Coordinates of C-alpha atoms in Angstrom, one line a residue:
M1 CA 89.3 172.1 91.5
A2 CA 92.8 170.2 91.3
N3 CA 93.0 169.7 95.0
D4 CA 89.6 168.3 95.7
A5 CA 89.6 164.8 96.4
P6 CA 86.6 162.3 96.4
P7 CA 85.5 161.1 99.9
R8 CA 86.8 157.6 98.9
W9 CA 90.3 159.1 98.5
D10 CA 89.9 160.7 102.0
R11 CA 89.1 157.4 103.6
R12 CA 91.8 155.5 101.8
M13 CA 94.3 158.1 102.9
Q14 CA 93.2 157.9 106.4
Q15 CA 93.5 154.1 106.5
R16 CA 96.8 154.2 104.9
L17 CA 98.2 156.9 107.5
A18 CA 96.6 154.8 110.4
R19 CA 98.7 151.7 109.1
G20 CA 101.7 154.0 109.3
E21 CA 102.3 154.1 105.6
A22 CA 105.2 156.8 105.1
A23 CA 104.3 157.1 101.5
A24 CA 100.8 158.2 102.5
L25 CA 102.2 160.8 104.4
A26 CA 104.3 161.9 101.6
E27 CA 101.5 162.0 99.3
L28 CA 99.2 164.0 101.7
Y29 CA 102.2 166.3 102.1
D30 CA 102.4 166.7 98.6
R31 CA 98.9 167.3 97.9
F32 CA 98.4 169.9 100.9
A33 CA 101.6 171.3 102.1
S34 CA 101.1 174.6 99.9
L35 CA 97.5 174.9 101.2
V36 CA 98.8 174.7 104.9
H37 CA 101.8 176.8 104.5
T38 CA 99.7 179.6 102.8
L39 CA 96.9 179.5 105.5
A40 CA 99.6 179.6 108.1
H41 CA 101.4 182.5 106.5
R42 CA 98.3 184.5 106.1
V43 CA 97.6 184.2 110.1
L44 CA 101.3 184.6 111.3
E45 CA 102.8 186.8 108.4
D46 CA 106.0 184.9 108.9
D47 CA 107.7 182.1 106.9
T48 CA 109.6 180.7 109.7
G49 CA 106.4 180.4 111.8
A50 CA 104.2 179.0 108.6
D51 CA 107.2 176.2 108.2
R52 CA 106.8 175.3 111.7
V53 CA 102.9 175.3 111.7
T54 CA 103.3 173.1 108.5
R55 CA 105.6 170.7 110.3
E56 CA 103.2 170.6 113.4
V57 CA 100.1 169.9 111.4
F58 CA 101.6 167.2 109.5
G59 CA 103.1 165.8 112.5
Y60 CA 99.5 165.8 114.1
V61 CA 98.1 164.3 111.1
W62 CA 100.7 161.5 111.2
E63 CA 100.4 160.6 114.8
N64 CA 96.7 161.0 114.9
P65 CA 95.2 159.8 111.8
D66 CA 91.9 158.6 113.6
A67 CA 91.2 162.2 114.7
Y68 CA 90.0 162.9 111.2
D69 CA 86.3 161.9 110.9
P70 CA 85.1 161.6 107.3
Q71 CA 81.5 162.2 108.2
Q72 CA 82.4 165.6 109.3
G73 CA 83.9 166.7 106.0
S74 CA 86.8 166.4 103.6
L75 CA 90.3 165.8 104.7
R76 CA 91.4 169.0 103.0
A77 CA 88.9 171.0 105.2
W78 CA 90.0 169.2 108.2
I79 CA 93.7 169.8 107.5
A80 CA 92.9 173.6 106.8
M81 CA 90.9 173.7 110.2
L82 CA 94.0 172.3 112.1
T83 CA 96.1 174.7 110.3
Q84 CA 93.8 177.8 111.3
R85 CA 93.7 176.6 114.8
Q86 CA 97.4 175.9 115.1
A87 CA 98.3 179.1 113.5
V88 CA 96.1 181.2 115.6
Q89 CA 97.4 179.5 118.7
R90 CA 101.0 180.1 117.8
L91 CA 100.1 183.8 117.0
R92 CA 98.4 184.3 120.3
A93 CA 101.7 182.7 122.0
S94 CA 104.0 184.9 120.1
Q95 CA 102.0 188.1 120.7
T96 CA 101.6 187.4 124.5
A97 CA 105.3 186.9 124.6
S98 CA 105.8 190.3 122.8
A99 CA 103.1 192.0 125.1
R100 CA 105.1 190.9 128.1
G101 CA 107.9 193.2 126.7
D102 CA 105.2 196.2 126.3
T103 CA 105.2 196.2 122.5
L104 CA 101.3 195.7 122.5
T105 CA 98.6 196.3 124.9
G106 CA 96.1 193.8 125.7
E107 CA 93.5 195.4 123.6
A108 CA 95.9 195.6 120.5
L109 CA 96.9 191.9 120.9
E110 CA 93.3 190.9 121.0
E111 CA 92.5 193.0 117.8
R112 CA 95.6 191.3 115.7
I113 CA 94.4 187.8 116.9
R114 CA 90.8 188.6 115.9
E115 CA 91.9 189.8 112.7
A116 CA 94.1 186.9 111.9
S117 CA 91.3 184.6 112.9
V118 CA 89.0 186.4 110.5
A119 CA 91.4 185.9 107.8
A120 CA 91.9 182.3 108.6
R121 CA 88.5 181.5 108.8
A122 CA 87.9 183.0 105.5
D123 CA 90.4 180.9 103.8
Y124 CA 89.0 178.0 105.6
I125 CA 85.8 178.9 104.2
V126 CA 87.2 179.1 100.7
T127 CA 89.1 175.8 100.9
S128 CA 86.1 174.0 102.2
M129 CA 83.3 175.3 99.7
P130 CA 82.2 173.1 96.8
A131 CA 84.7 173.4 93.9
P132 CA 81.9 175.0 91.5
L133 CA 81.5 178.1 94.3
R134 CA 85.2 178.2 94.6
A135 CA 85.7 178.2 90.7
A136 CA 83.0 181.0 90.3
L137 CA 84.6 183.3 93.2
E138 CA 88.1 182.8 91.8
L139 CA 87.0 183.9 88.3
A140 CA 85.3 186.9 89.9
Y141 CA 88.1 187.9 92.3
F142 CA 91.3 186.9 90.7
D143 CA 90.4 187.3 87.0
R144 CA 88.1 190.3 87.5
R145 CA 85.3 188.8 85.6
D146 CA 81.5 189.4 86.0
Y147 CA 78.9 187.1 86.4
R148 CA 78.3 186.9 82.4
Q149 CA 82.0 186.3 82.0
A150 CA 82.1 183.8 84.7
A151 CA 79.1 181.9 83.1
A152 CA 80.9 181.7 79.8
A153 CA 84.0 180.4 81.5
L154 CA 82.3 177.9 83.6
G155 CA 79.9 176.7 80.9
V156 CA 77.0 177.5 83.0
T157 CA 73.9 179.9 82.7
E158 CA 74.0 183.3 83.8
D159 CA 71.5 182.8 86.6
E160 CA 73.8 179.9 87.7
A161 CA 76.9 181.9 87.8
R162 CA 75.0 184.6 89.9
R163 CA 73.6 182.0 92.1
R164 CA 77.1 180.7 92.8
L165 CA 78.7 183.9 93.3
R166 CA 75.9 185.1 95.8
L167 CA 76.0 181.8 97.7
G168 CA 80.0 181.9 97.7
L169 CA 80.0 185.7 99.1
Q170 CA 77.2 184.7 101.6
L171 CA 79.6 181.9 103.1
L172 CA 82.5 184.2 103.1
S173 CA 80.6 186.9 104.8
T174 CA 80.3 184.3 107.8
A175 CA 83.9 184.6 108.3
H176 CA 83.8 187.4 110.8
V177 CA 80.7 186.2 112.6
Q178 CA 81.4 182.7 113.6
P179 CA 84.2 179.8 113.4
P180 CA 83.6 177.0 110.9
R181 CA 81.2 174.5 111.8
A182 CA 83.9 171.6 111.9
V183 CA 85.7 173.3 114.7
S184 CA 82.8 173.1 117.3
S185 CA 82.0 169.3 116.0
P186 CA 83.1 166.6 118.5
G187 CA 85.5 165.0 116.5
Y188 CA 87.6 168.2 115.8
G189 CA 87.6 169.7 119.2
R190 CA 91.0 168.3 120.2
A191 CA 93.8 170.5 120.3
L192 CA 97.1 169.6 118.4

C-alpha cells in the first residue's frame, strides 16, 4: 500500500534521525502522523488526547532513534506499537483519575482499558501485516467485496484471494488473545 516503505528506507530514516536531521523528522511525520493520530484516537476516543499522543510518539522517536531495531520489524510497525502503548498508558492514567471521582469502578475501568487495548492491537496487526493481506481485507471490509471480486480487483486467483483473506482474518483474531510480538521483544520493551 502507499504507506509501506522498503526496509532500506526504514534504516536510512533511522540513520538520518540519529544524525539529528530535522527534515527526516518532518518526512517521517508526513508519512505516519495520520496513522499515529488514528490509532491514538481509536483508543482514547478524544482528539485532544490523540494530538498529545501523536506529539509524544514523534518526540520519543526524535529523541530515541536508536530504540528502533530494523531486525524486529518495519518502522511503521514500531511507530504503531509505540502509539498503542502510549495511548493505552494515557487512557489508563485518565481513567484512573476519573475513577478516583467515583465515575468508574475498578472493574469498569479495567474493562474499558481491555477493550481499548484489543482495538489498538487490532489496528497494530492491520498496519503491520503485509500489504497483500491488508489489501484483501480492505476490499472485503470497506468495499464489501467477496473473495471472487477481491481476486479480480487484486489480479490474483480466487484461491489466492481466499488464502489472503483467511490469513488476514486469522491474524486479526489474535488481537483479543495476545499483544503484538514486537511489544514483548527486548528492543521494544522500553517505555515512552
